[in-house]
CSV table of C-alpha atoms and ligand atoms in Angstrom, one decimal:
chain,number,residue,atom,x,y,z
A,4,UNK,CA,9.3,8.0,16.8
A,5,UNK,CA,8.9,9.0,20.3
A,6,UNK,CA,8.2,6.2,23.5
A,7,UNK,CA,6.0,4.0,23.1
A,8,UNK,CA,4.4,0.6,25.2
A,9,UNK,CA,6.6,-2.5,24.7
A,10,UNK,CA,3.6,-4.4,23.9
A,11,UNK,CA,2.9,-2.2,21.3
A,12,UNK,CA,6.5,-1.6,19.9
A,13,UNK,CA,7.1,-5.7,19.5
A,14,UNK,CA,3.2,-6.3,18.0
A,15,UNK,CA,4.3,-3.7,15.7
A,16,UNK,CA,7.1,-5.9,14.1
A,17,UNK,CA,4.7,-8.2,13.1
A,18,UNK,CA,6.7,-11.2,14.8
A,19,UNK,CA,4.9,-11.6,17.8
A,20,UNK,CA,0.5,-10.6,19.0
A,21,UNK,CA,0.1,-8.6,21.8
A,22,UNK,CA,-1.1,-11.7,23.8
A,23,UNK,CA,2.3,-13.6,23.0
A,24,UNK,CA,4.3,-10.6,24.1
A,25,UNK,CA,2.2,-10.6,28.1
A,26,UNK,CA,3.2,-13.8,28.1
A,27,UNK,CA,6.9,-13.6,26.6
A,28,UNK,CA,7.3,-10.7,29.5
A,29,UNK,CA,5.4,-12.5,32.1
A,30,UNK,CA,8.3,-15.4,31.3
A,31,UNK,CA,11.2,-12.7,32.0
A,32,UNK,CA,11.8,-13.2,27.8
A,33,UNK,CA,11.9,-9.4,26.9
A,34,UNK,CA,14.5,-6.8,27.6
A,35,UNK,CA,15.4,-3.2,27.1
A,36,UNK,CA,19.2,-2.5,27.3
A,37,UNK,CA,19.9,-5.6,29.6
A,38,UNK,CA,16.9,-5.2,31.9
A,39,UNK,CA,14.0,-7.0,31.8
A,40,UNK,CA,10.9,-5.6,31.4
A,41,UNK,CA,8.1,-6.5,34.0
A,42,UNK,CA,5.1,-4.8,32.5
A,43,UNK,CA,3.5,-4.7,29.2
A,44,UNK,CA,2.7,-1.2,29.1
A,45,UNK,CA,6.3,-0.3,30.0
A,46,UNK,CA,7.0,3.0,27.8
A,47,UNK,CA,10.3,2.3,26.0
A,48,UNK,CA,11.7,5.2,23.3
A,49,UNK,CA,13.0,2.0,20.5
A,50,UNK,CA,15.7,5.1,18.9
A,51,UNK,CA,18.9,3.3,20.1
A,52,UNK,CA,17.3,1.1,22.6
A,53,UNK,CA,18.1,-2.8,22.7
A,54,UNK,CA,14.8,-4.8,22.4
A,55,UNK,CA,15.5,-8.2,23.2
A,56,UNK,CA,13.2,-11.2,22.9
A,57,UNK,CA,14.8,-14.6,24.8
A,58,UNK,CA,18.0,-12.8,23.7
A,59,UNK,CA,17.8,-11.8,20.2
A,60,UNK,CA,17.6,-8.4,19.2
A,61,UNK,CA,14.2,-7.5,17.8
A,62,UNK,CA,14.6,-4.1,16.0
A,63,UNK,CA,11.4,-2.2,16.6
A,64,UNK,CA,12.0,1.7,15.5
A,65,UNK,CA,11.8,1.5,11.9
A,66,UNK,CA,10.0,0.5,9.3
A,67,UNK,CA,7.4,-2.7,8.9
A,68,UNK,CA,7.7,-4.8,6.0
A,69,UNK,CA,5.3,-7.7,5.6
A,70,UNK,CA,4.4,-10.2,2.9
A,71,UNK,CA,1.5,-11.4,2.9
A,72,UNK,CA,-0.1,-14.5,0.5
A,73,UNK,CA,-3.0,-12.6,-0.7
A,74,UNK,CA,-6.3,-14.7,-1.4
A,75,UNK,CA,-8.6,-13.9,-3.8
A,76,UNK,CA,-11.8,-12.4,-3.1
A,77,UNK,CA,-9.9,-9.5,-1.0
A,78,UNK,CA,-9.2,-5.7,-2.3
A,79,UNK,CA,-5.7,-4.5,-2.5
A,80,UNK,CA,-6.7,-1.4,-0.6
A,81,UNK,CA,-6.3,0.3,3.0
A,82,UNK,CA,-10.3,0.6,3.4
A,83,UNK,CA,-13.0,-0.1,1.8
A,84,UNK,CA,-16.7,0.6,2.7
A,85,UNK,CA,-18.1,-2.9,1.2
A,86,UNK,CA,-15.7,-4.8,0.5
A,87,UNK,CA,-12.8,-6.9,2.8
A,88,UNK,CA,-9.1,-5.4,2.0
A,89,UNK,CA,-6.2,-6.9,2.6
A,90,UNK,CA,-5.8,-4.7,5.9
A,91,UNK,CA,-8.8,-6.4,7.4
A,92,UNK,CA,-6.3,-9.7,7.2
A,93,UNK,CA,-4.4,-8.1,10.0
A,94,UNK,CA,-4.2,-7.7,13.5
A,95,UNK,CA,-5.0,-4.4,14.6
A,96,UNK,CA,-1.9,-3.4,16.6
A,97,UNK,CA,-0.1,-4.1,12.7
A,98,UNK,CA,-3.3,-2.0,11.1
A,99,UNK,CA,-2.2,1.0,13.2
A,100,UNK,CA,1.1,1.1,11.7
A,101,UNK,CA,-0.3,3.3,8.5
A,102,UNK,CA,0.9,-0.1,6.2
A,103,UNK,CA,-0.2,0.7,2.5
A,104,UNK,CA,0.2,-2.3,-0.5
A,105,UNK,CA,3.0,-1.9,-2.6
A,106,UNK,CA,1.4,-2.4,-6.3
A,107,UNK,CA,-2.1,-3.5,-6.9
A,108,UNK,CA,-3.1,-7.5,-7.4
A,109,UNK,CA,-6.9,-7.8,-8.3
A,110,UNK,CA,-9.4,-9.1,-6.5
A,111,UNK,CA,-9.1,-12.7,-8.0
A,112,UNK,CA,-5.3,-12.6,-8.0
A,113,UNK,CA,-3.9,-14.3,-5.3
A,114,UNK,CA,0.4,-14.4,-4.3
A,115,UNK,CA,2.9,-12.2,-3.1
A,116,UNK,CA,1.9,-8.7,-1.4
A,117,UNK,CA,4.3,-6.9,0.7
A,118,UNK,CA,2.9,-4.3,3.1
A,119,UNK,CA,5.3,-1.6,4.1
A,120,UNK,CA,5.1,2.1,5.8
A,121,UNK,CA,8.4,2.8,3.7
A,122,UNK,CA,7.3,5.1,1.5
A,123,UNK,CA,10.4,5.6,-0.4
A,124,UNK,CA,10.8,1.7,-0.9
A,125,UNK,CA,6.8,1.4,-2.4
A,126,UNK,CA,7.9,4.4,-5.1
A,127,UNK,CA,10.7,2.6,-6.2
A,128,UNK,CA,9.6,-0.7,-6.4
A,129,UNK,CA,6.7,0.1,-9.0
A,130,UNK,CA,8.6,2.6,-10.7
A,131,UNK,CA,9.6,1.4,-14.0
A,132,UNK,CA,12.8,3.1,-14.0
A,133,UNK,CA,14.2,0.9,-11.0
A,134,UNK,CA,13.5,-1.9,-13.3
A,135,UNK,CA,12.0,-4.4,-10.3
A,136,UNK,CA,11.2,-7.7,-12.2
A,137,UNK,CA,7.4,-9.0,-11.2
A,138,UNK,CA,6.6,-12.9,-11.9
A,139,UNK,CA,3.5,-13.8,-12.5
A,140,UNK,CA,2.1,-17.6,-12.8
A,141,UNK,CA,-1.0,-17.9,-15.0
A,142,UNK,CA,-3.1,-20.1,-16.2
A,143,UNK,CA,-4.8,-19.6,-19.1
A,144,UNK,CA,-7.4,-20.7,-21.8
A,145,UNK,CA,-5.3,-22.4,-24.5
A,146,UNK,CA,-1.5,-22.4,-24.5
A,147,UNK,CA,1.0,-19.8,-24.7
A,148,UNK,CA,3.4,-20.5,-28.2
A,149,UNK,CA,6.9,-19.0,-29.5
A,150,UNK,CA,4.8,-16.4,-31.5
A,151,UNK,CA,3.3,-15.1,-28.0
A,152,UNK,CA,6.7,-15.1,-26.3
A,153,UNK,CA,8.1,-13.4,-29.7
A,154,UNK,CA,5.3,-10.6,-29.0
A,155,UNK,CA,5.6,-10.1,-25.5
A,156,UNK,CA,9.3,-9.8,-25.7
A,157,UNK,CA,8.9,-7.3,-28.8
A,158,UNK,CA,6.6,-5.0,-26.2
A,159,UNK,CA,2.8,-6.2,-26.5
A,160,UNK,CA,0.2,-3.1,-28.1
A,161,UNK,CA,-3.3,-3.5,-26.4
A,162,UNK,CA,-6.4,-3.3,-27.8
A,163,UNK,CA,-6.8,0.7,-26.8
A,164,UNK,CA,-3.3,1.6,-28.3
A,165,UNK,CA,-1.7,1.3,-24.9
A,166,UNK,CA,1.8,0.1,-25.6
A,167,UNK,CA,3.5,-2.5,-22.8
A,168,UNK,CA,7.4,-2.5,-22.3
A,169,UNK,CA,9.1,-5.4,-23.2
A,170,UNK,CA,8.0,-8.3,-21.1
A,171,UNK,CA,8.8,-12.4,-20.0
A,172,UNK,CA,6.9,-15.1,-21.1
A,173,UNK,CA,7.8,-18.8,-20.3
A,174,UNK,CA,5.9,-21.8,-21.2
A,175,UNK,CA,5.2,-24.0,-18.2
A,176,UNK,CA,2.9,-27.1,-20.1
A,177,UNK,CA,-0.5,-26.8,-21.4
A,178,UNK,CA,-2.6,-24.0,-20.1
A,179,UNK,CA,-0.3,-22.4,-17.4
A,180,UNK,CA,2.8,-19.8,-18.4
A,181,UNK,CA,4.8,-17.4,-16.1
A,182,UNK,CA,5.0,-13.8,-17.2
A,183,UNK,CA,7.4,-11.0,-16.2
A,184,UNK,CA,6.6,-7.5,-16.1
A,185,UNK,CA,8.8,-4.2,-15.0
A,186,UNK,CA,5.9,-2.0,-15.3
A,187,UNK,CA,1.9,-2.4,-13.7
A,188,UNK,CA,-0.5,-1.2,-15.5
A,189,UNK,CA,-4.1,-2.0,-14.7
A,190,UNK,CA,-4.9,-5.9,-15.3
A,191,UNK,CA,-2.0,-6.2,-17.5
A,192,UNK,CA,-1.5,-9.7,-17.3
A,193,UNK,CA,-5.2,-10.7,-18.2
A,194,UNK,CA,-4.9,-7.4,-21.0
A,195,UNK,CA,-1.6,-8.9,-22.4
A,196,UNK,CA,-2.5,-12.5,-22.4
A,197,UNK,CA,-5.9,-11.8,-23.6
A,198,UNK,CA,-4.9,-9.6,-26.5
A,199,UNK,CA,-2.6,-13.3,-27.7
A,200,UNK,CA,-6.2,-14.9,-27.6
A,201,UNK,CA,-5.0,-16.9,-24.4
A,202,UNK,CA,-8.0,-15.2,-21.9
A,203,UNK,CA,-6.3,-15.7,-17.9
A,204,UNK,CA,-8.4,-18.4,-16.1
A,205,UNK,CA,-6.4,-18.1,-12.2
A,206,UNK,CA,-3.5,-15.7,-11.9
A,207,UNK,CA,-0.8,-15.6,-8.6
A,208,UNK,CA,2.0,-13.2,-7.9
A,209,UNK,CA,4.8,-15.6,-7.2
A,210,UNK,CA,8.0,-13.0,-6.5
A,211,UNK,CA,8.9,-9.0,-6.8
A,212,UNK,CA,12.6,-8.1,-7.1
A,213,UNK,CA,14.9,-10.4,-5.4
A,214,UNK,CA,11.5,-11.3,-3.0
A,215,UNK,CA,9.6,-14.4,-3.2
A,216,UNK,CA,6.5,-16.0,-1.8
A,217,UNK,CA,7.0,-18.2,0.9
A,218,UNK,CA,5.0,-21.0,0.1
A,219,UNK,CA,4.3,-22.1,3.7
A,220,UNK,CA,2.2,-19.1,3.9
A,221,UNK,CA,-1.8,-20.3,3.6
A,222,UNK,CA,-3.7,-17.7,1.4
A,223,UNK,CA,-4.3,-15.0,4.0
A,224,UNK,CA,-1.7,-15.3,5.7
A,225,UNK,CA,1.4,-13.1,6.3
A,226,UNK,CA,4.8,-12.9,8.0
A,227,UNK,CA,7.4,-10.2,8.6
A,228,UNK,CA,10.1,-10.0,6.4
A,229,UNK,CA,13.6,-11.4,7.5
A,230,UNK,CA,16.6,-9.2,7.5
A,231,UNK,CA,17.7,-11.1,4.4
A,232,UNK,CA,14.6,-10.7,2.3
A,233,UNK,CA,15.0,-6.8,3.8
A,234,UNK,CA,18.3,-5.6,2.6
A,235,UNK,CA,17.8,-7.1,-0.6
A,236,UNK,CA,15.2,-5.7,-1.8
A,237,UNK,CA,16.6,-1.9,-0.2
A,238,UNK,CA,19.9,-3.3,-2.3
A,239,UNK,CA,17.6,-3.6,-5.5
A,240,UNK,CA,16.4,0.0,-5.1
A,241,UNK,CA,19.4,1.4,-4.4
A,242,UNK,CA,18.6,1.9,-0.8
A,243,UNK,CA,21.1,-0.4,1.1
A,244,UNK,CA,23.6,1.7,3.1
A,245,UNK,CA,27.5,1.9,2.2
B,320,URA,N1,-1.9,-8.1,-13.8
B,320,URA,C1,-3.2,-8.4,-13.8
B,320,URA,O1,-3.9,-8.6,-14.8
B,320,URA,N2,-3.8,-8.6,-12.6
B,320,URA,C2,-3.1,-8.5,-11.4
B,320,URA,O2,-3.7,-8.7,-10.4
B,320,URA,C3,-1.7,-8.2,-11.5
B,320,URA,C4,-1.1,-8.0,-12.7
């Protein structure tokens, strides 16, 4: 990764802003091996270095994983010319960090996004062959029955011919189900529900995998994964180490 500021290197976690960090060093609250750092733009190589924030070890070198509680109204894309993305949602010093959605929600879908530069994580999680459950809650004109849960379980056939996998469906109460895909086509959801005559009103992404919203995230807003939420989902890939 090469060296890098400090400032820099703990903004780009996604824990702390550049502002909190020039204060958490002006406070003698950040350390490299033992030592504590007196400037912000001290150049630190992260590669075996411990980073130390009022004495817990921050790990900075690797990847960034973030979820964010996607509102509606935003693109799920790194840029746009017209339109805000998600990346306008974050600071900059996290926008530098070459983040790119894993998956696609629409415009109007709100819920779970993570945001990752691990390349090798994104493939897996959409791929169907990894078999990553995605949960879904939507509510919908009219009610989903047993004959709709019967169909999407049997693997739904769209309008165009395009055949779906085998998918969830739970009733929740009148007008709002949960659906569970492995797979992502484009708008499947609204497709599948609309093809059992039950058209999607509001739709939210509520978990991927063994990850799931945190609820005491306000539409827009995001938070750094913990090392929990982390090595289970590398576990559900088949990424963990050992
Ligand atoms: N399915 C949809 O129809 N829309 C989404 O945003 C995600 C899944």
């Amino acid at each position: 990764m090469g060296a890098e500021r400090i400032d820099k290197l703990l903004a780009g976690t996604g824990r702390f802003s550049r502002k909190e960090v020039k204060e958490l060093i002006r406070r003698r609250q950040v350390s490299v091996n033992g030592t504590p750092v007196l400037r912000p733009d001290t150049k630190v190589e992260p590669e075996g270095a411990v980073i130390q924030v009022a004495g817990e070890t921050i790990p900075c070198g690797g990847y960034t994983y973030l979820m964010l509680n996607k509102p509606a109204g935003v693109l799920t894309a790194t840029e746009d010319r017209r339109q805000a993305t998600v990346m306008d949602l974050l600071p900059p010093e996290l926008r530098r960090r070459k983040l790119a959605p894993v998956g696609r929600l629409d415009r109007d879908t709100e819920g779970l996004l993570l945001l990752t530069n691990d390349g090798v994580m994104t493939h897996r999680l959409l791929s169907p062959s990894y078999h990553v459950d995605k949960v879904y809650l939507a509510e919908t004109e009219g009610t989903v029955d047993a004959s709709d849960v019967f169909a999407f379980a049997d693997g739904l056939t769209l309008g165009d011919g395009v055949r779906c996998q085998p998918a969830g469906l739970e009733n929740l109460g009148e007008h709002l189900c949960l659906v569970t895909l492995r797979e992502g086509k484009f708008h499947q959801v609204k497709r599948m529900l609309a093809q059992r005559g039950k058209p999607v009103r509001h739709l939210k992404r509520l978990s991927m995998g063994p990850l799931t919203l945190d609820e005491t995230l306000e539409p827009g807003a995001f938070r750094p994964l913990d090392s929990r939420e982390v090595a289970a989902l590398l576990e559900c890939c088949g990424l963990a180490e050992g």
